[in-house]
mmCIF file of C-alpha atoms in Angstrom:
data_model
loop_
_atom_site.group_PDB
_atom_site.id
_atom_site.type_symbol
_atom_site.label_atom_id
_atom_site.label_comp_id
_atom_site.label_asym_id
_atom_site.label_seq_id
_atom_site.Cartn_x
_atom_site.Cartn_y
_atom_site.Cartn_z
ATOM 1 C CA MET A 1 -82.249 -198.105 119.619
ATOM 2 C CA LYS A 2 -84.815 -200.763 118.785
ATOM 3 C CA LEU A 3 -86.268 -202.565 121.794
ATOM 4 C CA THR A 4 -89.046 -205.130 121.824
ATOM 5 C CA SER A 5 -91.484 -202.404 122.928
ATOM 6 C CA GLY A 6 -90.405 -199.608 120.570
ATOM 7 C CA HIS A 7 -87.619 -197.321 119.397
ATOM 8 C CA LEU A 8 -85.874 -195.606 122.314
ATOM 9 C CA THR A 9 -83.937 -192.361 121.965
ATOM 10 C CA PHE A 10 -83.235 -189.014 123.593
ATOM 11 C CA CYS A 11 -84.338 -185.562 122.479
ATOM 12 C CA THR A 12 -81.658 -183.199 121.177
ATOM 13 C CA ASN A 13 -83.374 -180.221 122.811
ATOM 14 C CA ILE A 14 -80.779 -180.849 125.527
ATOM 15 C CA TYR A 15 -78.224 -179.195 123.234
ATOM 16 C CA ALA A 16 -77.830 -175.450 122.945
ATOM 17 C CA GLY A 17 -77.129 -175.081 119.213
ATOM 18 C CA GLU A 18 -79.949 -173.015 117.692
ATOM 19 C CA ASN A 19 -78.667 -172.782 114.108
ATOM 20 C CA TRP A 20 -78.124 -175.918 112.045
ATOM 21 C CA MET A 21 -74.336 -175.917 111.894
ATOM 22 C CA ALA A 22 -74.021 -175.426 115.651
ATOM 23 C CA HIS A 23 -76.554 -178.178 116.347
ATOM 24 C CA PHE A 24 -74.911 -180.562 113.891
ATOM 25 C CA ALA A 25 -71.512 -179.876 115.439
ATOM 26 C CA VAL A 26 -72.795 -180.948 118.860
ATOM 27 C CA LEU A 27 -74.365 -184.077 117.385
ATOM 28 C CA LYS A 28 -71.128 -185.026 115.633
ATOM 29 C CA ASP A 29 -69.231 -184.525 118.875
ATOM 30 C CA SER A 30 -71.588 -186.469 121.171
ATOM 31 C CA PHE A 31 -73.570 -189.071 119.234
ATOM 32 C CA PRO A 32 -70.749 -191.506 118.310
ATOM 33 C CA ALA A 33 -69.739 -191.818 121.963
ATOM 34 C CA LEU A 34 -73.363 -192.321 123.059
ATOM 35 C CA LYS A 35 -73.948 -194.997 120.462
ATOM 36 C CA ALA A 36 -70.732 -196.791 121.343
ATOM 37 C CA GLN A 37 -71.968 -197.158 124.913
ATOM 38 C CA LEU A 38 -75.677 -197.768 124.303
ATOM 39 C CA SER A 39 -76.043 -199.516 120.952
ATOM 40 C CA PRO A 40 -72.637 -200.519 119.587
ATOM 41 C CA GLU A 41 -73.879 -203.312 117.334
ATOM 42 C CA ALA A 42 -77.174 -201.866 116.074
ATOM 43 C CA PRO A 43 -78.448 -198.537 114.711
ATOM 44 C CA MET A 44 -79.492 -195.934 117.270
ATOM 45 C CA GLY A 45 -82.258 -193.398 116.871
ATOM 46 C CA ILE A 46 -82.119 -189.648 117.400
ATOM 47 C CA GLY A 47 -85.017 -187.467 118.569
ATOM 48 C CA LEU A 48 -84.168 -184.384 116.539
ATOM 49 C CA ARG A 49 -85.079 -180.900 117.761
ATOM 50 C CA LEU A 50 -84.709 -178.110 115.216
ATOM 51 C CA SER A 51 -85.450 -174.462 115.840
ATOM 52 C CA ASN A 52 -87.239 -172.595 113.072
ATOM 53 C CA LEU A 53 -83.911 -171.130 111.949
ATOM 54 C CA ALA A 54 -82.196 -174.520 111.929
ATOM 55 C CA SER A 55 -85.041 -176.061 109.921
ATOM 56 C CA ILE A 56 -84.662 -173.379 107.249
ATOM 57 C CA GLU A 57 -80.898 -173.798 107.123
ATOM 58 C CA LEU A 58 -81.052 -177.591 106.930
ATOM 59 C CA LEU A 59 -82.984 -177.353 103.655
ATOM 60 C CA GLU A 60 -80.448 -174.966 102.128
ATOM 61 C CA GLU A 61 -77.539 -176.012 99.905
ATOM 62 C CA ASN A 62 -76.678 -179.682 100.492
ATOM 63 C CA HIS A 63 -77.011 -179.685 104.295
ATOM 64 C CA LEU A 64 -79.767 -182.304 104.434
ATOM 65 C CA GLU A 65 -77.906 -184.703 102.145
ATOM 66 C CA THR A 66 -74.750 -184.241 104.233
ATOM 67 C CA PHE A 67 -76.733 -185.014 107.388
ATOM 68 C CA LYS A 68 -78.233 -188.148 105.808
ATOM 69 C CA GLN A 69 -74.780 -189.362 104.825
ATOM 70 C CA TRP A 70 -73.497 -188.721 108.350
ATOM 71 C CA LEU A 71 -76.416 -190.691 109.840
ATOM 72 C CA GLU A 72 -75.673 -193.639 107.572
ATOM 73 C CA GLN A 73 -71.976 -193.483 108.391
ATOM 74 C CA GLU A 74 -72.556 -193.338 112.156
ATOM 75 C CA GLY A 75 -75.425 -195.831 112.328
ATOM 76 C CA GLY A 76 -78.004 -193.236 113.365
ATOM 77 C CA TYR A 77 -81.572 -192.647 112.253
ATOM 78 C CA VAL A 78 -84.247 -190.027 112.917
ATOM 79 C CA PHE A 79 -87.810 -191.141 113.571
ATOM 80 C CA THR A 80 -89.178 -188.420 115.846
ATOM 81 C CA MET A 81 -88.773 -184.658 116.063
ATOM 82 C CA ASN A 82 -89.537 -182.054 118.701
ATOM 83 C CA GLY A 83 -91.399 -179.182 117.069
ATOM 84 C CA PHE A 84 -92.605 -177.523 120.276
ATOM 85 C CA PRO A 85 -89.930 -174.824 120.885
ATOM 86 C CA TYR A 86 -89.789 -172.612 117.778
ATOM 87 C CA GLY A 87 -87.015 -170.236 118.793
ATOM 88 C CA GLY A 88 -84.115 -170.160 121.246
ATOM 89 C CA PHE A 89 -84.321 -172.775 123.985
ATOM 90 C CA HIS A 90 -81.037 -172.325 125.862
ATOM 91 C CA HIS A 91 -79.040 -169.383 127.227
ATOM 92 C CA THR A 92 -82.111 -167.144 126.996
ATOM 93 C CA ARG A 93 -85.266 -166.475 128.996
ATOM 94 C CA VAL A 94 -87.842 -168.869 127.526
ATOM 95 C CA LYS A 95 -90.716 -169.070 130.055
ATOM 96 C CA ASP A 96 -94.132 -168.691 128.351
ATOM 97 C CA GLN A 97 -92.497 -167.831 125.015
ATOM 98 C CA VAL A 98 -91.973 -171.568 124.518
ATOM 99 C CA HIS A 99 -95.554 -171.446 123.191
ATOM 100 C CA ALA A 100 -94.784 -168.671 120.693
ATOM 101 C CA PRO A 101 -95.696 -168.508 117.921
ATOM 102 C CA ASP A 102 -98.774 -170.529 118.813
ATOM 103 C CA TRP A 103 -101.127 -172.492 116.575
ATOM 104 C CA THR A 104 -103.192 -169.410 115.763
ATOM 105 C CA THR A 105 -100.317 -168.205 113.554
ATOM 106 C CA ARG A 106 -99.110 -169.024 110.052
ATOM 107 C CA ASP A 107 -95.551 -169.156 111.383
ATOM 108 C CA ARG A 108 -96.364 -172.261 113.428
ATOM 109 C CA VAL A 109 -98.028 -173.951 110.438
ATOM 110 C CA GLU A 110 -95.125 -173.243 108.074
ATOM 111 C CA TYR A 111 -92.516 -174.338 110.621
ATOM 112 C CA THR A 112 -94.323 -177.624 111.264
ATOM 113 C CA LEU A 113 -94.796 -178.425 107.579
ATOM 114 C CA ARG A 114 -91.100 -177.714 107.048
ATOM 115 C CA LEU A 115 -90.215 -180.193 109.800
ATOM 116 C CA ALA A 116 -92.486 -182.745 108.133
ATOM 117 C CA GLU A 117 -90.704 -182.233 104.810
ATOM 118 C CA ILE A 118 -87.356 -182.851 106.527
ATOM 119 C CA LEU A 119 -88.614 -185.864 108.453
ATOM 120 C CA SER A 120 -90.092 -187.439 105.320
ATOM 121 C CA GLN A 121 -86.553 -187.600 103.927
ATOM 122 C CA LEU A 122 -85.036 -189.022 107.110
ATOM 123 C CA ILE A 123 -87.440 -191.753 108.284
ATOM 124 C CA PRO A 124 -86.116 -195.241 107.605
ATOM 125 C CA GLU A 125 -88.231 -197.451 105.363
ATOM 126 C CA GLY A 126 -90.993 -199.244 107.214
ATOM 127 C CA MET A 127 -91.167 -196.754 110.082
ATOM 128 C CA ASP A 128 -93.599 -193.960 110.896
ATOM 129 C CA GLY A 129 -92.396 -190.522 111.933
ATOM 130 C CA GLY A 130 -93.703 -188.129 114.570
ATOM 131 C CA ILE A 131 -93.427 -184.430 115.381
ATOM 132 C CA SER A 132 -94.401 -183.305 118.885
ATOM 133 C CA THR A 133 -95.867 -179.837 119.186
ATOM 134 C CA SER A 134 -97.433 -177.346 121.579
ATOM 135 C CA PRO A 135 -100.941 -177.702 123.058
ATOM 136 C CA LEU A 136 -102.344 -175.033 120.667
ATOM 137 C CA SER A 137 -101.596 -172.009 122.857
ATOM 138 C CA TYR A 138 -101.117 -170.711 126.402
ATOM 139 C CA LYS A 139 -104.238 -169.974 128.468
ATOM 140 C CA PRO A 140 -102.964 -166.911 130.399
ATOM 141 C CA TRP A 141 -102.461 -165.004 127.121
ATOM 142 C CA PHE A 142 -106.248 -164.796 126.669
ATOM 143 C CA LYS A 143 -108.443 -162.739 128.970
ATOM 144 C CA ASP A 144 -111.628 -164.810 128.873
ATOM 145 C CA ALA A 145 -113.255 -168.005 127.645
ATOM 146 C CA LEU A 146 -114.620 -166.358 124.492
ATOM 147 C CA GLU A 147 -111.135 -165.299 123.365
ATOM 148 C CA ARG A 148 -109.802 -168.781 124.083
ATOM 149 C CA GLU A 149 -112.673 -170.337 122.136
ATOM 150 C CA LYS A 150 -111.956 -168.191 119.085
ATOM 151 C CA ALA A 151 -108.257 -168.993 119.302
ATOM 152 C CA THR A 152 -109.040 -172.707 119.616
ATOM 153 C CA VAL A 153 -111.093 -172.625 116.415
ATOM 154 C CA THR A 154 -108.275 -170.918 114.511
ATOM 155 C CA ALA A 155 -105.626 -173.210 115.977
ATOM 156 C CA SER A 156 -107.652 -176.329 115.206
ATOM 157 C CA THR A 157 -108.104 -175.270 111.594
ATOM 158 C CA HIS A 158 -104.346 -174.828 111.313
ATOM 159 C CA VAL A 159 -103.770 -178.289 112.804
ATOM 160 C CA LEU A 160 -106.145 -179.691 110.175
ATOM 161 C CA GLU A 161 -104.170 -177.891 107.468
ATOM 162 C CA VAL A 162 -101.039 -179.655 108.678
ATOM 163 C CA ALA A 163 -102.922 -182.980 108.747
ATOM 164 C CA GLY A 164 -103.760 -182.359 105.110
ATOM 165 C CA GLY A 165 -100.093 -181.704 104.355
ATOM 166 C CA LEU A 166 -99.072 -184.924 106.113
ATOM 167 C CA ALA A 167 -101.684 -186.828 104.099
ATOM 168 C CA LYS A 168 -100.106 -185.493 100.900
ATOM 169 C CA ILE A 169 -96.691 -186.727 102.060
ATOM 170 C CA PHE A 170 -98.229 -190.147 102.734
ATOM 171 C CA LYS A 171 -99.812 -190.258 99.271
ATOM 172 C CA LYS A 172 -96.510 -189.276 97.643
ATOM 173 C CA THR A 173 -94.047 -191.348 99.697
ATOM 174 C CA ASP A 174 -96.132 -193.989 101.525
ATOM 175 C CA LYS A 175 -94.558 -192.691 104.766
ATOM 176 C CA ILE A 176 -96.829 -191.954 107.720
ATOM 177 C CA ILE A 177 -95.962 -188.805 109.657
ATOM 178 C CA HIS A 178 -98.091 -187.772 112.614
ATOM 179 C CA LEU A 179 -98.319 -184.528 114.550
ATOM 180 C CA ASP A 180 -98.231 -185.335 118.267
ATOM 181 C CA ILE A 181 -100.000 -182.734 120.419
ATOM 182 C CA GLU A 182 -98.280 -182.336 123.790
ATOM 183 C CA PRO A 183 -100.545 -181.201 126.660
ATOM 184 C CA GLU A 184 -98.917 -179.331 129.510
ATOM 185 C CA PRO A 185 -100.077 -177.244 132.482
ATOM 186 C CA ASP A 186 -101.649 -173.910 131.432
ATOM 187 C CA GLY A 187 -101.688 -174.917 127.791
ATOM 188 C CA PHE A 188 -104.998 -174.793 125.939
ATOM 189 C CA LEU A 189 -104.882 -178.577 126.289
ATOM 190 C CA GLU A 190 -103.340 -179.508 129.624
ATOM 191 C CA SER A 191 -104.807 -182.897 130.533
ATOM 192 C CA GLY A 192 -105.997 -186.150 129.076
ATOM 193 C CA PRO A 193 -109.699 -185.231 129.354
ATOM 194 C CA GLU A 194 -109.102 -181.815 127.750
ATOM 195 C CA PHE A 195 -107.203 -183.395 124.860
ATOM 196 C CA ILE A 196 -109.875 -186.061 124.277
ATOM 197 C CA ASN A 197 -112.688 -183.486 124.443
ATOM 198 C CA TRP A 198 -110.886 -181.250 121.924
ATOM 199 C CA PHE A 199 -110.064 -184.141 119.621
ATOM 200 C CA GLU A 200 -113.613 -185.471 119.518
ATOM 201 C CA ASN A 201 -115.690 -182.306 119.729
ATOM 202 C CA GLU A 202 -113.519 -179.768 117.905
ATOM 203 C CA LEU A 203 -110.943 -181.470 115.697
ATOM 204 C CA LEU A 204 -113.058 -184.345 114.359
ATOM 205 C CA SER A 205 -116.228 -182.269 114.176
ATOM 206 C CA THR A 206 -114.574 -179.420 112.277
ATOM 207 C CA GLY A 207 -112.322 -181.759 110.332
ATOM 208 C CA LYS A 208 -115.105 -183.662 108.633
ATOM 209 C CA ASN A 209 -116.398 -180.473 107.020
ATOM 210 C CA TYR A 210 -112.856 -179.219 106.394
ATOM 211 C CA PHE A 211 -111.839 -182.266 104.364
ATOM 212 C CA SER A 212 -115.221 -182.584 102.690
ATOM 213 C CA ASP A 213 -114.920 -179.020 101.352
ATOM 214 C CA ARG A 214 -111.247 -179.232 100.356
ATOM 215 C CA SER A 215 -110.719 -182.863 99.375
ATOM 216 C CA GLY A 216 -114.186 -184.292 98.836
ATOM 217 C CA LEU A 217 -113.708 -186.859 101.601
ATOM 218 C CA ASN A 218 -116.689 -188.441 103.266
ATOM 219 C CA ALA A 219 -116.994 -188.248 107.052
ATOM 220 C CA ASN A 220 -115.484 -191.695 107.657
ATOM 221 C CA ASP A 221 -112.453 -191.075 105.437
ATOM 222 C CA ALA A 222 -111.901 -187.652 107.016
ATOM 223 C CA GLU A 223 -111.958 -189.190 110.498
ATOM 224 C CA ASN A 224 -109.487 -191.879 109.455
ATOM 225 C CA LEU A 225 -107.141 -189.238 107.987
ATOM 226 C CA ILE A 226 -107.247 -187.168 111.163
ATOM 227 C CA LYS A 227 -106.696 -190.166 113.427
ATOM 228 C CA MET A 228 -103.730 -191.270 111.313
ATOM 229 C CA HIS A 229 -101.965 -187.918 111.291
ATOM 230 C CA ILE A 230 -102.976 -186.215 114.579
ATOM 231 C CA ARG A 231 -102.008 -188.023 117.770
ATOM 232 C CA LEU A 232 -101.142 -187.396 121.411
ATOM 233 C CA CYS A 233 -97.637 -186.896 122.742
ATOM 234 C CA TYR A 234 -97.795 -188.505 126.194
ATOM 235 C CA ASP A 235 -95.306 -186.485 128.234
ATOM 236 C CA VAL A 236 -95.222 -188.406 131.501
ATOM 237 C CA CYS A 237 -93.939 -185.408 133.470
ATOM 238 C CA HIS A 238 -96.816 -183.195 132.309
ATOM 239 C CA PHE A 239 -99.482 -185.789 133.063
ATOM 240 C CA ALA A 240 -97.935 -186.585 136.450
ATOM 241 C CA ILE A 241 -98.029 -182.920 137.453
ATOM 242 C CA GLY A 242 -101.809 -183.014 137.052
ATOM 243 C CA TYR A 243 -102.138 -186.192 139.181
ATOM 244 C CA GLU A 244 -103.674 -187.915 136.179
ATOM 245 C CA PRO A 245 -104.630 -191.618 136.189
ATOM 246 C CA HIS A 246 -102.297 -192.909 133.480
ATOM 247 C CA THR A 247 -103.877 -196.322 133.022
ATOM 248 C CA ALA A 248 -107.401 -194.933 132.721
ATOM 249 C CA ILE A 249 -106.365 -192.236 130.219
ATOM 250 C CA ILE A 250 -104.387 -194.604 128.011
ATOM 251 C CA ASN A 251 -107.236 -197.130 128.063
ATOM 252 C CA GLU A 252 -109.762 -194.445 127.119
ATOM 253 C CA LEU A 253 -107.617 -193.237 124.225
ATOM 254 C CA GLN A 254 -107.344 -196.789 122.915
ATOM 255 C CA GLU A 255 -111.082 -197.362 123.256
ATOM 256 C CA LYS A 256 -111.772 -194.207 121.236
ATOM 257 C CA GLY A 257 -109.227 -195.034 118.540
ATOM 258 C CA ILE A 258 -107.075 -191.976 119.323
ATOM 259 C CA GLN A 259 -103.433 -192.899 118.927
ATOM 260 C CA ILE A 260 -100.472 -191.979 121.095
ATOM 261 C CA GLY A 261 -97.677 -190.937 118.755
ATOM 262 C CA LYS A 262 -94.894 -190.766 121.319
ATOM 263 C CA ILE A 263 -94.145 -191.250 124.987
ATOM 264 C CA GLN A 264 -91.882 -188.498 126.259
ATOM 265 C CA ILE A 265 -90.181 -190.127 129.211
ATOM 266 C CA SER A 266 -89.692 -187.387 131.791
ATOM 267 C CA ALA A 267 -89.981 -186.829 135.524
ATOM 268 C CA ALA A 268 -91.379 -183.895 137.489
ATOM 269 C CA LEU A 269 -90.605 -182.659 140.977
ATOM 270 C CA LYS A 270 -92.968 -183.607 143.771
ATOM 271 C CA ALA A 271 -92.999 -182.881 147.480
ATOM 272 C CA LYS A 272 -95.188 -183.572 150.474
ATOM 273 C CA LEU A 273 -95.742 -180.385 152.492
ATOM 274 C CA PRO A 274 -95.799 -181.184 156.227
ATOM 275 C CA ALA A 275 -98.174 -179.455 158.611
ATOM 276 C CA SER A 276 -95.251 -178.528 160.886
ATOM 277 C CA VAL A 277 -94.110 -174.974 160.080
ATOM 278 C CA SER A 278 -90.422 -175.741 160.494
ATOM 279 C CA GLU A 279 -90.570 -178.981 158.483
ATOM 280 C CA ARG A 280 -92.531 -177.292 155.725
ATOM 281 C CA ALA A 281 -90.005 -174.451 155.599
ATOM 282 C CA ALA A 282 -87.220 -176.972 155.045
ATOM 283 C CA VAL A 283 -89.101 -178.596 152.148
ATOM 284 C CA LEU A 284 -89.845 -175.208 150.586
ATOM 285 C CA ALA A 285 -86.178 -174.267 150.854
ATOM 286 C CA GLN A 286 -85.271 -177.388 148.891
ATOM 287 C CA LEU A 287 -87.876 -176.587 146.245
ATOM 288 C CA GLY A 288 -86.596 -173.018 146.042
ATOM 289 C CA ARG A 289 -83.302 -174.316 144.640
ATOM 290 C CA PHE A 290 -85.183 -175.180 141.444
ATOM 291 C CA ASP A 291 -86.604 -171.663 140.947
ATOM 292 C CA GLU A 292 -84.597 -170.431 137.962
ATOM 293 C CA PRO A 293 -85.245 -167.806 135.250
ATOM 294 C CA THR A 294 -85.098 -169.806 132.000
ATOM 295 C CA TYR A 295 -88.080 -172.174 131.830
ATOM 296 C CA LEU A 296 -91.670 -172.255 133.029
ATOM 297 C CA HIS A 297 -92.042 -174.368 136.158
ATOM 298 C CA GLN A 298 -95.805 -174.545 136.644
ATOM 299 C CA VAL A 299 -96.966 -176.047 139.945
ATOM 300 C CA ILE A 300 -100.155 -177.970 140.658
ATOM 301 C CA ALA A 301 -100.844 -178.328 144.359
ATOM 302 C CA ARG A 302 -103.196 -180.846 145.927
ATOM 303 C CA LYS A 303 -105.205 -179.710 148.904
ATOM 304 C CA ASN A 304 -106.224 -181.797 151.880
ATOM 305 C CA ASP A 305 -109.704 -182.233 150.400
ATOM 306 C CA GLY A 306 -108.284 -183.544 147.105
ATOM 307 C CA SER A 307 -108.955 -180.400 145.057
ATOM 308 C CA LEU A 308 -106.176 -178.790 143.023
ATOM 309 C CA LEU A 309 -104.594 -175.340 142.988
ATOM 310 C CA ARG A 310 -102.581 -174.097 140.011
ATOM 311 C CA TYR A 311 -99.645 -171.698 140.034
ATOM 312 C CA PRO A 312 -98.174 -170.336 136.770
ATOM 313 C CA ASP A 313 -94.563 -170.684 137.952
ATOM 314 C CA LEU A 314 -92.558 -171.966 140.881
ATOM 315 C CA ALA A 315 -91.989 -168.485 142.295
ATOM 316 C CA ASP A 316 -95.763 -167.975 142.566
ATOM 317 C CA ALA A 317 -96.149 -171.264 144.407
ATOM 318 C CA LEU A 318 -93.283 -170.479 146.768
ATOM 319 C CA ALA A 319 -94.966 -167.186 147.674
ATOM 320 C CA ALA A 320 -98.025 -169.184 148.771
ATOM 321 C CA GLY A 321 -96.051 -172.018 150.320
ATOM 322 C CA GLU A 322 -97.404 -171.566 153.836
ATOM 323 C CA ASN A 323 -101.000 -172.361 152.797
ATOM 324 C CA PRO A 324 -101.977 -174.976 155.427
ATOM 325 C CA GLU A 325 -104.675 -176.459 153.148
ATOM 326 C CA VAL A 326 -102.051 -177.750 150.692
ATOM 327 C CA GLU A 327 -100.477 -181.168 151.261
ATOM 328 C CA GLU A 328 -98.491 -181.844 148.075
ATOM 329 C CA TRP A 329 -96.875 -180.029 145.165
ATOM 330 C CA ARG A 330 -95.902 -181.241 141.742
ATOM 331 C CA ALA A 331 -93.742 -178.918 139.668
ATOM 332 C CA HIS A 332 -92.879 -178.771 135.972
ATOM 333 C CA PHE A 333 -89.154 -179.189 136.230
ATOM 334 C CA HIS A 334 -87.728 -182.085 134.221
ATOM 335 C CA VAL A 335 -85.349 -183.827 136.615
ATOM 336 C CA PRO A 336 -83.153 -186.863 135.851
ATOM 337 C CA ILE A 337 -85.404 -189.873 135.419
ATOM 338 C CA PHE A 338 -83.020 -192.216 137.249
ATOM 339 C CA VAL A 339 -83.412 -190.217 140.493
ATOM 340 C CA GLU A 340 -86.485 -190.643 142.672
ATOM 341 C CA ASP A 341 -85.464 -189.579 146.166
ATOM 342 C CA MET A 342 -83.729 -186.208 146.567
ATOM 343 C CA GLY A 343 -83.947 -185.971 150.334
ATOM 344 C CA LEU A 344 -86.888 -183.831 151.374
ATOM 345 C CA ILE A 345 -88.288 -183.804 147.839
ATOM 346 C CA GLN A 346 -88.851 -186.516 145.265
ATOM 347 C CA SER A 347 -89.519 -187.041 141.555
ATOM 348 C CA THR A 348 -92.485 -188.611 139.795
ATOM 349 C CA GLN A 349 -90.358 -191.553 138.671
ATOM 350 C CA SER A 350 -93.094 -193.985 139.729
ATOM 351 C CA ASP A 351 -95.361 -192.456 137.069
ATOM 352 C CA ILE A 352 -92.766 -193.335 134.423
ATOM 353 C CA THR A 353 -92.636 -196.883 135.741
ATOM 354 C CA GLU A 354 -96.424 -197.192 135.494
ATOM 355 C CA VAL A 355 -96.589 -195.869 131.929
ATOM 356 C CA LEU A 356 -93.639 -197.916 130.687
ATOM 357 C CA ASN A 357 -95.040 -201.096 132.246
ATOM 358 C CA LEU A 358 -98.247 -200.478 130.292
ATOM 359 C CA GLN A 359 -96.147 -199.996 127.154
ATOM 360 C CA LYS A 360 -94.109 -203.126 127.850
ATOM 361 C CA ASN A 361 -97.149 -205.332 128.383
ATOM 362 C CA ASN A 362 -99.262 -203.928 125.542
ATOM 363 C CA PRO A 363 -97.327 -201.484 123.319
ATOM 364 C CA PHE A 364 -99.407 -198.493 122.238
ATOM 365 C CA THR A 365 -96.693 -196.498 120.435
ATOM 366 C CA ALA A 366 -93.385 -197.218 118.719
ATOM 367 C CA HIS A 367 -91.750 -193.941 119.783
ATOM 368 C CA LEU A 368 -90.043 -193.625 123.175
ATOM 369 C CA GLU A 369 -88.069 -190.450 123.838
ATOM 370 C CA VAL A 370 -86.291 -189.402 127.009
ATOM 371 C CA GLU A 371 -86.685 -185.644 127.406
ATOM 372 C CA THR A 372 -84.643 -184.137 130.232
ATOM 373 C CA TYR A 373 -83.595 -180.759 128.813
ATOM 374 C CA THR A 374 -82.778 -178.937 132.057
ATOM 375 C CA TRP A 375 -79.228 -180.162 132.684
ATOM 376 C CA GLU A 376 -77.767 -176.645 132.463
ATOM 377 C CA VAL A 377 -80.161 -175.212 135.076
ATOM 378 C CA LEU A 378 -80.289 -178.104 137.547
ATOM 379 C CA PRO A 379 -79.037 -177.536 141.095
ATOM 380 C CA THR A 380 -75.349 -178.409 141.281
ATOM 381 C CA ALA A 381 -75.884 -181.609 143.251
ATOM 382 C CA LEU A 382 -77.825 -183.155 140.350
ATOM 383 C CA LYS A 383 -75.450 -182.119 137.568
ATOM 384 C CA ALA A 384 -73.098 -184.551 135.848
ATOM 385 C CA PRO A 385 -71.291 -184.658 132.490
ATOM 386 C CA LEU A 386 -73.979 -184.533 129.810
ATOM 387 C CA ASN A 387 -73.031 -187.699 127.908
ATOM 388 C CA ASP A 388 -72.832 -189.659 131.158
ATOM 389 C CA SER A 389 -76.298 -188.412 132.111
ATOM 390 C CA ILE A 390 -77.837 -189.335 128.750
ATOM 391 C CA ILE A 391 -76.309 -192.817 128.906
ATOM 392 C CA ARG A 392 -77.535 -193.340 132.446
ATOM 393 C CA GLU A 393 -81.096 -192.241 131.593
ATOM 394 C CA LEU A 394 -81.400 -194.413 128.485
ATOM 395 C CA ALA A 395 -79.873 -197.391 130.274
ATOM 396 C CA TRP A 396 -82.391 -196.958 133.096
ATOM 397 C CA VAL A 397 -85.302 -197.038 130.628
ATOM 398 C CA LYS A 398 -83.858 -199.983 128.703
ATOM 399 C CA ASN A 399 -83.441 -201.953 131.913
ATOM 400 C CA LEU A 400 -87.027 -201.226 132.970
ATOM 401 C CA LEU A 401 -88.477 -202.249 129.612
ATOM 402 C CA GLU A 402 -86.422 -205.390 129.156
ATOM 403 C CA LYS A 403 -86.279 -206.892 132.648
#
């Protein structure tokens, strides 16, 4: 839905359908009811997630035209897509395979360009479109810095290839589509500083030669192309896990002319770990309820001296939970954004409030997407009917942005 500070939607990665017909069936079943509650008098946006298989199927026969007609009939529109998970994302063990295939592969390039082709036919006139994607690759897959450096070079070249493809779409259709890189813990790019360093010292540096050789662009035009088509996906949960200073990062990006393509509005788990053994055990027991086998739940712990410890998954952190030097955990588990206090543990809802207040006062993106995809694996006490949960989350954001 269109608010004064941007287009607000939810991401359909909450739904389990991995082929197109299954995904479309869920949309047809749920979207009309959501729109009736949230935006009865005006069009409502959809943050579309397509698996690789679904993206192939959508371009077959007349499926895309049928989908466009359905959107028009129901008052829906697509302006952003989630191109991070390539394969199955529900009812299967995902964990680190959410990064596969990574940006070192042709599969990732072809999938992303296919999403761009679809999006170019769905974006309403006068709007830009965005596709969020993985932070190049996953650090633990590479044994040393040299291997990661080589992979970064390959991945960056592939990102530039996609930028070139998006530029061709712009030249042909006058529609701007941007690829929104989404940092997350243990990704090749996991923080604001890492993203900015990569963008300036790898992507722009390599990109100027890349587009000079292939398109004859001068350095200034190449930089403008890259900055138009490659942006940051600001996932609030991911940045909160790293205790990042949101205001400072967003200000630095703006100063450097690096655009934020989308805010993914999401909340992480956080917990203070008391010094008392018995009190700490109670907190750890609460956190243990979120240790489940489907998704990665990376933990970043803050020590008493302010330094950070990283754990690849919640089970690893729980095994080290008695470390007396640690005072706080933040865990990559997307919890409902309308809940802050869960008893002995909390969410990073205050981080969302900070980022959205910045957006409200000085908008830096037009794309706002709620992304709580963990409803099926939440502890029972936090579960509710899915449509009710989506409505409650979007209403919470709308209230925050418009009060």
